[in-house]
Coordinates of C-alpha atoms and ligand atoms in Angstrom, one line a residue:
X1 CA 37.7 -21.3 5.1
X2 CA 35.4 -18.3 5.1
X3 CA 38.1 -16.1 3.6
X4 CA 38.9 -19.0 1.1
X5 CA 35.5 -19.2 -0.3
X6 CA 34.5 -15.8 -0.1
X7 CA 38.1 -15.0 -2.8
X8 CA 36.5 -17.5 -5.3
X9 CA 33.0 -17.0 -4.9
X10 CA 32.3 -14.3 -7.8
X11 CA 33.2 -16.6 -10.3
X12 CA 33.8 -20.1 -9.2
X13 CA 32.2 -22.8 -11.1
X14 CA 31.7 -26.5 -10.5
X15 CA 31.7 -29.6 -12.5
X16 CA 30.4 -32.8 -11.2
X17 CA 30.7 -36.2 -13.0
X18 CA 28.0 -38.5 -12.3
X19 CA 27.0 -39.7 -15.9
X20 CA 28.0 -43.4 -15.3
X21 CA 26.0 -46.3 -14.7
X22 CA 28.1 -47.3 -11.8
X23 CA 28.2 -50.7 -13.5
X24 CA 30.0 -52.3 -10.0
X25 CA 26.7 -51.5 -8.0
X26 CA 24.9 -54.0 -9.9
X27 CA 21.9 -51.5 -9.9
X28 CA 18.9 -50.0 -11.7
X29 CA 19.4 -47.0 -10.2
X30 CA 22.2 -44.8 -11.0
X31 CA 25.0 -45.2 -8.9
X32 CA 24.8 -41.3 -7.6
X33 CA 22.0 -41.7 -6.0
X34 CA 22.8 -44.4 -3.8
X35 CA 24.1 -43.2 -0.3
X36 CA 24.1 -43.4 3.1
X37 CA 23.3 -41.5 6.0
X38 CA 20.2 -40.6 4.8
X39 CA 21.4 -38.9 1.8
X40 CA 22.6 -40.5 -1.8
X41 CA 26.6 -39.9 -2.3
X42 CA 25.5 -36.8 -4.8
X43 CA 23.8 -34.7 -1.9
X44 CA 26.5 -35.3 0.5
X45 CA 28.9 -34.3 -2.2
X46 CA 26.9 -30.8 -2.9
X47 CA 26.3 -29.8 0.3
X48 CA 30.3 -30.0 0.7
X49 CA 30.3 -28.0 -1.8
X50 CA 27.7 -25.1 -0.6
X51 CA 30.8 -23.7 1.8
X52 CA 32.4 -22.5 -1.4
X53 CA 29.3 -20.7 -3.2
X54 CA 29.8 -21.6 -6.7
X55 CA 28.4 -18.9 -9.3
X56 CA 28.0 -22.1 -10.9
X57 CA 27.2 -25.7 -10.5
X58 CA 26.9 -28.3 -13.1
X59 CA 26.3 -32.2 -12.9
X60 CA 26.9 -34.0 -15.7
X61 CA 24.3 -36.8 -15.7
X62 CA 23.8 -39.9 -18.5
X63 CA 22.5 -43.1 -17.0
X64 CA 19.4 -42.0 -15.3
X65 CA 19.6 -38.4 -16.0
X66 CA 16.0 -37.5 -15.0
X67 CA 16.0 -39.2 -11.4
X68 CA 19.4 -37.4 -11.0
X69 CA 18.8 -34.1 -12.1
X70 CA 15.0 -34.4 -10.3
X71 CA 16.5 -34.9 -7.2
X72 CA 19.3 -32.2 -7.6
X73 CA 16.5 -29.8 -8.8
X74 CA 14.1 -30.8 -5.2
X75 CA 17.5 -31.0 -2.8
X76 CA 19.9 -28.6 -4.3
X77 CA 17.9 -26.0 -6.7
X78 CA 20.4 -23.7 -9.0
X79 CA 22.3 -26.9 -10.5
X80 CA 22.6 -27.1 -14.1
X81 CA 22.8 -29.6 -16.0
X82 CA 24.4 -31.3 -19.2
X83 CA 24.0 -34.8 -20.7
X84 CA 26.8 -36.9 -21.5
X85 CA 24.5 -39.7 -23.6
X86 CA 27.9 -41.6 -24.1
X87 CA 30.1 -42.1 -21.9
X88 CA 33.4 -42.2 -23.3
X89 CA 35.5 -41.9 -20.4
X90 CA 35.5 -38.7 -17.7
X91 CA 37.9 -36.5 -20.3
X92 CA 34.6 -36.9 -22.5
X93 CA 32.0 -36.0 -19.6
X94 CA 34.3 -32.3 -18.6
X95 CA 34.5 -31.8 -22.9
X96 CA 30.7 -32.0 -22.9
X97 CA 30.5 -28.9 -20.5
X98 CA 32.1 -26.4 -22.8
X99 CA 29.0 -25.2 -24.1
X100 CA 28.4 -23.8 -20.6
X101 CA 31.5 -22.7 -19.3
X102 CA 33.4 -22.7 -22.7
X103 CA 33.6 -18.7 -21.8
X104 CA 34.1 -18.9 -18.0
X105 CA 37.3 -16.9 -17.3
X106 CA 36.6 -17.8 -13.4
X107 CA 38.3 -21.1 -11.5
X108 CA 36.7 -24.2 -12.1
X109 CA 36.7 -27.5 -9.5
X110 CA 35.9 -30.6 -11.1
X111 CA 34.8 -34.0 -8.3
X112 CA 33.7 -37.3 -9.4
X113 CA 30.5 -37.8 -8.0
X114 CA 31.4 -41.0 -6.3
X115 CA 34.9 -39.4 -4.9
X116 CA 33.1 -39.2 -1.2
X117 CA 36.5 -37.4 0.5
X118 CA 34.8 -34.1 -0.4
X119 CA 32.1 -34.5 2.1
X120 CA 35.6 -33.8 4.6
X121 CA 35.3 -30.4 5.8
X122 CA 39.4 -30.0 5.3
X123 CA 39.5 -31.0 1.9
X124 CA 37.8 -28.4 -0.5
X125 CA 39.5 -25.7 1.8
X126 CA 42.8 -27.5 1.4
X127 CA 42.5 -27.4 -3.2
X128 CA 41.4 -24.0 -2.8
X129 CA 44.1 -22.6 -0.8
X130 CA 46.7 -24.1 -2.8
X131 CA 44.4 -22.8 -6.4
X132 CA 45.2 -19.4 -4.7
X133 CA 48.9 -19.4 -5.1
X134 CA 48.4 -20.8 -8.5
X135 CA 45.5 -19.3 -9.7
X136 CA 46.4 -20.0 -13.8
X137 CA 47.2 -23.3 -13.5
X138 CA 46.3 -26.8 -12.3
X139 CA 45.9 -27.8 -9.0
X140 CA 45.0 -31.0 -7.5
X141 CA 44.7 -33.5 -4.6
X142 CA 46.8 -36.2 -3.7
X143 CA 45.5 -39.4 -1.5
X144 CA 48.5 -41.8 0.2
X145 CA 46.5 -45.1 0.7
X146 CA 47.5 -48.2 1.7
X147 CA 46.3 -49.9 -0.6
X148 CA 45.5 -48.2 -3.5
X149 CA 44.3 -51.0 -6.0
X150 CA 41.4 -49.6 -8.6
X151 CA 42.9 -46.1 -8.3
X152 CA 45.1 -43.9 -10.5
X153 CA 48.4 -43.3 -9.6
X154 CA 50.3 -40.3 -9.4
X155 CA 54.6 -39.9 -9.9
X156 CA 57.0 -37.6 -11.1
X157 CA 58.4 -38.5 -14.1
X158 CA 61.4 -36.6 -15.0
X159 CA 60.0 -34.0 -12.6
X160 CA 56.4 -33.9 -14.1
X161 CA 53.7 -35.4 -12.0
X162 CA 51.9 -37.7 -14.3
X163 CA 48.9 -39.8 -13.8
X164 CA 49.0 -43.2 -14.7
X165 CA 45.7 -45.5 -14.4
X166 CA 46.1 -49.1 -12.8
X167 CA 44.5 -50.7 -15.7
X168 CA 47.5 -49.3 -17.6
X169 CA 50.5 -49.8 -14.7
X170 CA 53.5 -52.0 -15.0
X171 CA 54.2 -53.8 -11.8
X172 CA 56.4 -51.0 -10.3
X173 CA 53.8 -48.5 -11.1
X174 CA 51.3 -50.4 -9.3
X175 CA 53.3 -50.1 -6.5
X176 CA 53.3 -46.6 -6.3
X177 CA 50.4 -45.2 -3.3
X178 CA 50.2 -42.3 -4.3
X179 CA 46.6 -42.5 -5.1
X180 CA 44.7 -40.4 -7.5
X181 CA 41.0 -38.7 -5.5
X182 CA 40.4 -36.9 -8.9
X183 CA 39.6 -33.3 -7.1
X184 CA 40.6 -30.4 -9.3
X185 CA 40.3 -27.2 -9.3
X186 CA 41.9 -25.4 -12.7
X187 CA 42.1 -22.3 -14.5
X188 CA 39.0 -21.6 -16.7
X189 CA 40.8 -20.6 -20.1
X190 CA 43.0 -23.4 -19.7
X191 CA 40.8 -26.1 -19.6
X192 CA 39.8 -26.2 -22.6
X193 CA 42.5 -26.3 -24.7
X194 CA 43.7 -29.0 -22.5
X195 CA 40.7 -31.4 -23.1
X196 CA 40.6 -31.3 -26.9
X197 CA 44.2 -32.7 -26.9
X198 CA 43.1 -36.3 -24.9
X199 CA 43.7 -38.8 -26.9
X200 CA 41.8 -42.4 -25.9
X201 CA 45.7 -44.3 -26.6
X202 CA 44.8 -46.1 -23.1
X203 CA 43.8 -49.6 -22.0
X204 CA 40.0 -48.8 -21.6
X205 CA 39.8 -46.6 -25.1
X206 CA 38.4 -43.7 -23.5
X207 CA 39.9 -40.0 -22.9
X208 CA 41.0 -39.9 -19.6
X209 CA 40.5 -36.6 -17.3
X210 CA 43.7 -37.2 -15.6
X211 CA 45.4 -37.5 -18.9
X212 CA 45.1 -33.1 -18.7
X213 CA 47.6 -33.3 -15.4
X214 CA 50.5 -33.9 -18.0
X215 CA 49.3 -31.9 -20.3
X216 CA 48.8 -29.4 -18.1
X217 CA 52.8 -29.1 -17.6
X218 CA 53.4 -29.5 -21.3
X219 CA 51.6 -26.4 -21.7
X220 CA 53.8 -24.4 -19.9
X221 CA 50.8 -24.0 -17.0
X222 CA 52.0 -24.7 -12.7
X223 CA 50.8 -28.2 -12.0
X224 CA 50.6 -28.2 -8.0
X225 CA 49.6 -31.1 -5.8
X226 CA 48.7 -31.3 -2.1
X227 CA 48.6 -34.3 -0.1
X228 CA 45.2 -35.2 2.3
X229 CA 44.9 -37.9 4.5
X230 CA 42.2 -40.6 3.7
X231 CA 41.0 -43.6 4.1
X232 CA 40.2 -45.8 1.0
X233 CA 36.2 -45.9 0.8
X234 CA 36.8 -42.2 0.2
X235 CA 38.9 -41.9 -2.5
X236 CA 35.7 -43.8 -4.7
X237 CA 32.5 -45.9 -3.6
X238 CA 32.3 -48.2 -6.5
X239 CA 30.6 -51.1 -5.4
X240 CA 28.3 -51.4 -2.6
X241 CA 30.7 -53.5 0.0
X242 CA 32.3 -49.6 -0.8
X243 CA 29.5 -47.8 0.0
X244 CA 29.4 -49.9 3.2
X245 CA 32.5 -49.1 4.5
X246 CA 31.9 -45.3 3.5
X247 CA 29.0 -45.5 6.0
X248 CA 30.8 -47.0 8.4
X249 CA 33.7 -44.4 8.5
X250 CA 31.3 -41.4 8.8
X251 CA 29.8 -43.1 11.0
X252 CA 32.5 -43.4 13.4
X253 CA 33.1 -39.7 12.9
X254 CA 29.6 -38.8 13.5
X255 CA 29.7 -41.1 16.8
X256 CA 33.3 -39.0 17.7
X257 CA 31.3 -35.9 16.9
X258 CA 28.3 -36.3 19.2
X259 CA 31.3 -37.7 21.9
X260 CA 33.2 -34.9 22.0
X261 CA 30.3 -32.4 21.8
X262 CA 29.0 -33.9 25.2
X263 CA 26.8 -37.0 24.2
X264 CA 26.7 -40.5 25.9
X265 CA 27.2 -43.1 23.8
X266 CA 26.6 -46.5 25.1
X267 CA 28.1 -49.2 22.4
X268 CA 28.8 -46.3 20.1
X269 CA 29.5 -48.8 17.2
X270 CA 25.8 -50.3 17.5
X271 CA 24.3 -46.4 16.8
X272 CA 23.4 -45.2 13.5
X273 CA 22.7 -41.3 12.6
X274 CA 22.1 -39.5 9.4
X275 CA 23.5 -36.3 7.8
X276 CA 21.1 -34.3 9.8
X277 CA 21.2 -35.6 13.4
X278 CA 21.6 -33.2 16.0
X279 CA 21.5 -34.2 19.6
X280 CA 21.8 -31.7 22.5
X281 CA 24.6 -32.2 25.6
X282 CA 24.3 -34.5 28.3
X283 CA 21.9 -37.0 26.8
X284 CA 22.8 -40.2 26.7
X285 CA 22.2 -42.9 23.8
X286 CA 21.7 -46.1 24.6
X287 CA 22.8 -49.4 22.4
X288 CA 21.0 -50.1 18.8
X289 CA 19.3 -46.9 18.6
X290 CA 18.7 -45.8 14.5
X291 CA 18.7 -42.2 13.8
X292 CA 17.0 -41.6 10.2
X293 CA 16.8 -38.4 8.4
X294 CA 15.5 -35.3 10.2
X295 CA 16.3 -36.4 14.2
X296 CA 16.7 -33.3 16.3
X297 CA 17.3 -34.3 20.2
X298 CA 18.2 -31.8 22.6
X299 CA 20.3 -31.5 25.5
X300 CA 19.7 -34.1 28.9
X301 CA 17.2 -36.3 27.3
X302 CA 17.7 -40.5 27.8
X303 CA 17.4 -42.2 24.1
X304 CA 17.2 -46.0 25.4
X305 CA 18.2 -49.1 23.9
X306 CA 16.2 -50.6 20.1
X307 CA 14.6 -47.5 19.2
X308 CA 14.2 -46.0 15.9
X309 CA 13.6 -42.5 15.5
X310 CA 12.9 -40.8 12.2
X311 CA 11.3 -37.1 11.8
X312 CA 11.4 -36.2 15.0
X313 CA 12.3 -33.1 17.6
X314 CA 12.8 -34.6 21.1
X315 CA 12.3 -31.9 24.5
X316 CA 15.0 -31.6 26.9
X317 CA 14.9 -34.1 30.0
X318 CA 12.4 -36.7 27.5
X319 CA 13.1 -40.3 28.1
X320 CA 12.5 -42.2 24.5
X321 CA 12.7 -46.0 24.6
X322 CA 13.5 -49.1 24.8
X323 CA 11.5 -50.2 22.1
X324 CA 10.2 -47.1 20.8
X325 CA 10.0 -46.1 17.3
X326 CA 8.6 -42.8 16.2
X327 CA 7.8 -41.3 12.3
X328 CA 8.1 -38.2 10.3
X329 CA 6.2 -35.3 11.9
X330 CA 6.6 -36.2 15.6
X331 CA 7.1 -33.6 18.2
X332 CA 8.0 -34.7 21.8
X333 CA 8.0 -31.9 24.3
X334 CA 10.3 -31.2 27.3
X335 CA 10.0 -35.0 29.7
X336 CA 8.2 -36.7 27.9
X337 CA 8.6 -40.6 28.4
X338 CA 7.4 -42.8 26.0
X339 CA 8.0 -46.5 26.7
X340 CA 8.6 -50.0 24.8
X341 CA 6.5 -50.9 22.0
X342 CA 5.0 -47.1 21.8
X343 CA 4.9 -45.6 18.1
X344 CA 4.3 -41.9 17.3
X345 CA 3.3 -40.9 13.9
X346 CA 2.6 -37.1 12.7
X347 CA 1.8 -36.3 16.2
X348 CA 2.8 -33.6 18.8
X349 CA 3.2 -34.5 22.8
X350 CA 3.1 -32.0 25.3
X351 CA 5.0 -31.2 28.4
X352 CA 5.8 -34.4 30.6
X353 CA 3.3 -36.6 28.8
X354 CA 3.9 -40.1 28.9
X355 CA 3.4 -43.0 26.8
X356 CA 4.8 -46.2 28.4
X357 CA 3.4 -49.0 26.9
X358 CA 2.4 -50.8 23.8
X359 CA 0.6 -47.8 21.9
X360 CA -0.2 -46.2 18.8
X361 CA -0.5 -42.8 18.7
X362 CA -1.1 -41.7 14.8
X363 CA -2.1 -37.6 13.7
X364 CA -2.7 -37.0 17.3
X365 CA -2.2 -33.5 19.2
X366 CA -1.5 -34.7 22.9
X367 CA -1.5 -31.7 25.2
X368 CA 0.8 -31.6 28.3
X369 CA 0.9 -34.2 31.7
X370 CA -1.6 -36.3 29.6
X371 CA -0.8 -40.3 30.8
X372 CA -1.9 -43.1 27.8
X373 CA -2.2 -45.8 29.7
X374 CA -1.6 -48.9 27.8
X375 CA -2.1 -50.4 24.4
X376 CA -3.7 -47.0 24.3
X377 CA -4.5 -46.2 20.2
X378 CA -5.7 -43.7 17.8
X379 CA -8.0 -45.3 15.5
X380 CA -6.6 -42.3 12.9
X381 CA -7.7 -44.1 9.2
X382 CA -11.1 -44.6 8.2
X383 CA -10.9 -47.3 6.0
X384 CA -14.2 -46.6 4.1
X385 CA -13.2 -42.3 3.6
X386 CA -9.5 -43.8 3.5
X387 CA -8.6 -40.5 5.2
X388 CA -6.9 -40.1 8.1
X389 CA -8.3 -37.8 11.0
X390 CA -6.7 -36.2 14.2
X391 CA -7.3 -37.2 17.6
X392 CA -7.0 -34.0 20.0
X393 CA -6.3 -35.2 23.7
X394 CA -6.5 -32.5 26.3
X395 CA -3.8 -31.4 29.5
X396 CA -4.0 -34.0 32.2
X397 CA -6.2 -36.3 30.6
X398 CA -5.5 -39.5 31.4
X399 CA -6.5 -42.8 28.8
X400 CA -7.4 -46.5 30.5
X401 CA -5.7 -49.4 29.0
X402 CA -7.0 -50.9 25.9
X403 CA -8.5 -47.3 25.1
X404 CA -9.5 -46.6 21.3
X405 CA -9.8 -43.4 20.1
X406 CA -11.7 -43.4 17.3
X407 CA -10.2 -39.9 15.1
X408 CA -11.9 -37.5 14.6
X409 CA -12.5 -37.0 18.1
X410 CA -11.5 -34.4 21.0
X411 CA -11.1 -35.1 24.2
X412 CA -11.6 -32.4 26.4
X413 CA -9.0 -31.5 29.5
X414 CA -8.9 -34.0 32.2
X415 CA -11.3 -36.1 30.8
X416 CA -10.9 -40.2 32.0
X417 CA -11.2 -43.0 30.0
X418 CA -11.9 -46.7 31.4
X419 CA -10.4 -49.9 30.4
X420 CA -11.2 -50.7 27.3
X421 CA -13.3 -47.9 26.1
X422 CA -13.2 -47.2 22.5
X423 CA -14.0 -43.6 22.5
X424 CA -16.0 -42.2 19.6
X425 CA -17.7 -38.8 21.0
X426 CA -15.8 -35.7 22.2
X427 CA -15.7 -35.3 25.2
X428 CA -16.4 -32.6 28.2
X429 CA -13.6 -31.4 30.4
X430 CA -13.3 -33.4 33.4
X431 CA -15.4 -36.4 32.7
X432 CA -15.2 -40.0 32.9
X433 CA -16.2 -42.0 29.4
X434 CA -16.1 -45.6 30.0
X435 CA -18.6 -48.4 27.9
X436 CA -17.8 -51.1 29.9
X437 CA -20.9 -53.3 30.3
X438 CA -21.9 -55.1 33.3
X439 CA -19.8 -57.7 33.4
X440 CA -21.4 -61.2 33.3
X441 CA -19.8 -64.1 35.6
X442 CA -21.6 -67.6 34.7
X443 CA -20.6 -69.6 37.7
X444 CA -19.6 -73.3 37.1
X445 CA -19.8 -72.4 33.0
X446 CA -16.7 -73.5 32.5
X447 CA -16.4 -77.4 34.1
X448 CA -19.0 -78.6 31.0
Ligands
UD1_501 C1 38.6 -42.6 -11.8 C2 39.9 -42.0 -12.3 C3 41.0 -42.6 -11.4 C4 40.7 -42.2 -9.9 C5 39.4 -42.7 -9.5 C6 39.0 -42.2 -8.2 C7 39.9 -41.5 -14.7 C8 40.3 -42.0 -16.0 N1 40.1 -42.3 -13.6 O1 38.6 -44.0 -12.0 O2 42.2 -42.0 -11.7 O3 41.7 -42.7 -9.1 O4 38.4 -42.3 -10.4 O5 37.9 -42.8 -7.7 O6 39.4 -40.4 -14.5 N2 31.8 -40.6 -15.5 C9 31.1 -39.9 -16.3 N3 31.2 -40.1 -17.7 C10 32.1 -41.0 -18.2 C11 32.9 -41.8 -17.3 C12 32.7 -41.6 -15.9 O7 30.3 -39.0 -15.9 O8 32.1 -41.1 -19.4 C13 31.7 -40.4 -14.0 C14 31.2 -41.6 -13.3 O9 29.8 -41.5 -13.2 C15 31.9 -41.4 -11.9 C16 33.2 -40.7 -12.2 O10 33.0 -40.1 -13.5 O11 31.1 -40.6 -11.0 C17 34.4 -41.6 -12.2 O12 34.2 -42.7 -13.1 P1 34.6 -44.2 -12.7 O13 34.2 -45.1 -13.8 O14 34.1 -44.5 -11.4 O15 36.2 -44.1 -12.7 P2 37.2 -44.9 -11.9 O16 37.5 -46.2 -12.6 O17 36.8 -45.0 -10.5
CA502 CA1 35.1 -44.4 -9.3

């Protein structure tokens, strides 16, 4: 792959169709930008396409164009961009690009940005080292699908591979599974000329991209076609039932994944990761556990059953869970245990601390061997400054149930907390803070 991309990469240039509304989504938001596994169908398709450092990337965006090219610009800087303000069909939306690469002499790919079978590592690799061998010409990908309904089909046709798009199939036609991924990767120079012969002479009226495959051959320019295996949700994500089943099959790649790279699964098909997840050898993940964006988990650590983790590096040997959810900004250090109901937010634990019960612990730095006993909280949000404040809780220190900790506040190194106490000083190293009142027993009170 490395050779692949580096034989391109001086003058490779991208084209990525995401102008449509994505009208089957039934959405206000362009259909791009919906996604799964953390990241909306455009970001998964980019990063796919980083391996093959493009001189040139550019998204052709139309409904929506500002959230789309806003989060291209924060995710993937260097895009460019040009606006397809009608869409007339995806012939139109590569036309609209020739004021950009109207003089690229280089190879150009073209993906839909719903076309979700680039996000395969084999499959850019695949166009690419077929482009090789026919580096003037049009080259292309090929889908067999079971069932290939909503998809263009592709056929010889007195020995020139022609597109033909279901809306405008006879009945044997439609038969044909030879399914049409829309991955292309063509000749600079060629291009061109190619698009400003599409004619919209179709059912749908509009010029048809995959109208330049016969063209292509009429030309005089080598049309070659490779074959990939896929499954249907990633030949297009149209709708979100789609998009569902899109998840689902990365999914149960990203649950092989972590399988074969030495993770326990328990109920595999009950775990959810994003894009991101990394989780180290010999840990073991227990059922219903949600991985969101930015989870990092390394090797021998126990991720038990319900919990949700989001934001967060995980030590080696730490026992997370059940029932514990942790945010963005969450460090947990080699063994540390937190328990049911616990909830770390923008906070960093130290060595073999441990958390076991019902707590909140909020823009707090917990040093190491530290126990919260529990129900435990960090009162971190002043509601009259509305800021929120740190809590610092020393080595070895060691909270009573029902403690508040009342941020800003330090507590020094083994310092002890009663039952109860809602702490609102700092604290001296070694001490006991409890505010525990004598307690009052009115005998008989209660038989009135
Ligand atoms: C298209 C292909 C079909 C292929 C299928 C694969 C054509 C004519 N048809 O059909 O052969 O099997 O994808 O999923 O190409 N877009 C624009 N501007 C436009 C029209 C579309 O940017 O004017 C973008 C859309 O945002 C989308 C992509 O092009 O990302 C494909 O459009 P879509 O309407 O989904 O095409 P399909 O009907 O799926
Ligand atoms: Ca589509």
């Amino acid at each position: 792959m490395e050779n692949i991309a580096a034989s391109f990469t001086a003058n490779l240039a991208v084209i990525i169709l995401a102008a449509g509304k994505g009208t089957r989504m039934k959405s206000a938001f362009p259909k791009v930008l919906h996604g799964f596994a953390g990241r909306p169908m455009l970001g998964h398709l980019l990063a796919a396409l980083q391996p093959l450092k493009p001189a040139r990337t550019v998204v052709i965006t139309g409904f929506g164009a500002e959230t789309v090219e806003a989060y291209c610009n924060a995710n993937f800087p260097g895009c460019e961009f040009v606006r397809q303000t009608e869409q007339r069909g995806t012939g139109h939306a590569v036309q609209v690009c020739e004021p950009l690469l109207g003089n690229h002499t280089g190879p150009i790919v073209i993906v839909y940005g719903d076309i979700m079978l680039n996000i395969r590592p084999d499959v850019l690799p695949t166009l690419m080292a077929a482009h090789q061998k026919n580096a003037t010409g049009l080259t292309l990908l090929a889908a067999n699908l079971a069932n290939p309904a909503g998809f263009g089909r592709l056929f010889y046709d007195h020995g020139r591979l022609v597109n033909i798009e279901e809306k405008d199939c006879d009945d044997a036609q439609r038969k044909i599974t030879t399914a049409n991924p829309c991955i292309y990767a063509v000749d600079g120079p060629a291009l061109w000329p190619l698009l400003k012969k599409l004619q919209p002479n179709n059912a749908q009226g509009e010029l048809y991209l995959t109208d330049i495959i016969h063209l292509a051959a009429e030309a005089g320019h080598g049309v070659v076609m490779r074959d990939v295996v896929a499954e249907r949700p990633e030949v297009g994500v149209n709708s979100r039932t789609e998009l569902a089943a899109m998840d689902a099959l990365w999914q149960a790649r990203k649950r092989r994944e972590l399988m074969d790279s030495g993770v326990t699964l328990i109920g595999p098909e009950t775990c959810f990761f994003s894009f991101d997840t990394e989780i180290g050898p010999d840990s073991t993940v227990g059922p219903f556990v949600v991985c969101g964006v930015g989870v990092k988990v390394a090797g021998t650590t126990t991720i038990n059953a319900f919990t949700h983790l989001e934001g967060t590096a995980v030590g080696a040997g730490a026992v997370v869970g059940p029932y514990s959810r942790t945010r963005p900004g969450t460090v947990l250090a080699d063994g540390v245990h937190l328990g049911n109901f616990v909830e770390v937010k923008n906070s960093t634990l130290g060595t073999d601390t441990k958390a076991n019960h019902l707590s909140y612990l909020g823009d707090a730095d917990v040093g190491a061997g530290v126990n919260i006993g529990a129900g435990t909280i960090t009162a971190n949000y002043n509601s009259k400054t509305k800021q929120k404040n740190r809590t610092i809780i020393g080595d070895n220190t060691s909270t009573g149930s029902q403690t508040v900790l009342v941020a800003p506040v330090n507590l020094a190194e083994g310092t002890m907390t009663g039952a109860g106490t809602v702490v609102r000083k700092n604290t001296a190293a070694f001490s006991l803070v409890t505010d525990a009142r004598e307690q009052v027993i009115k005998a008989d009170y209660a038989k009135k």
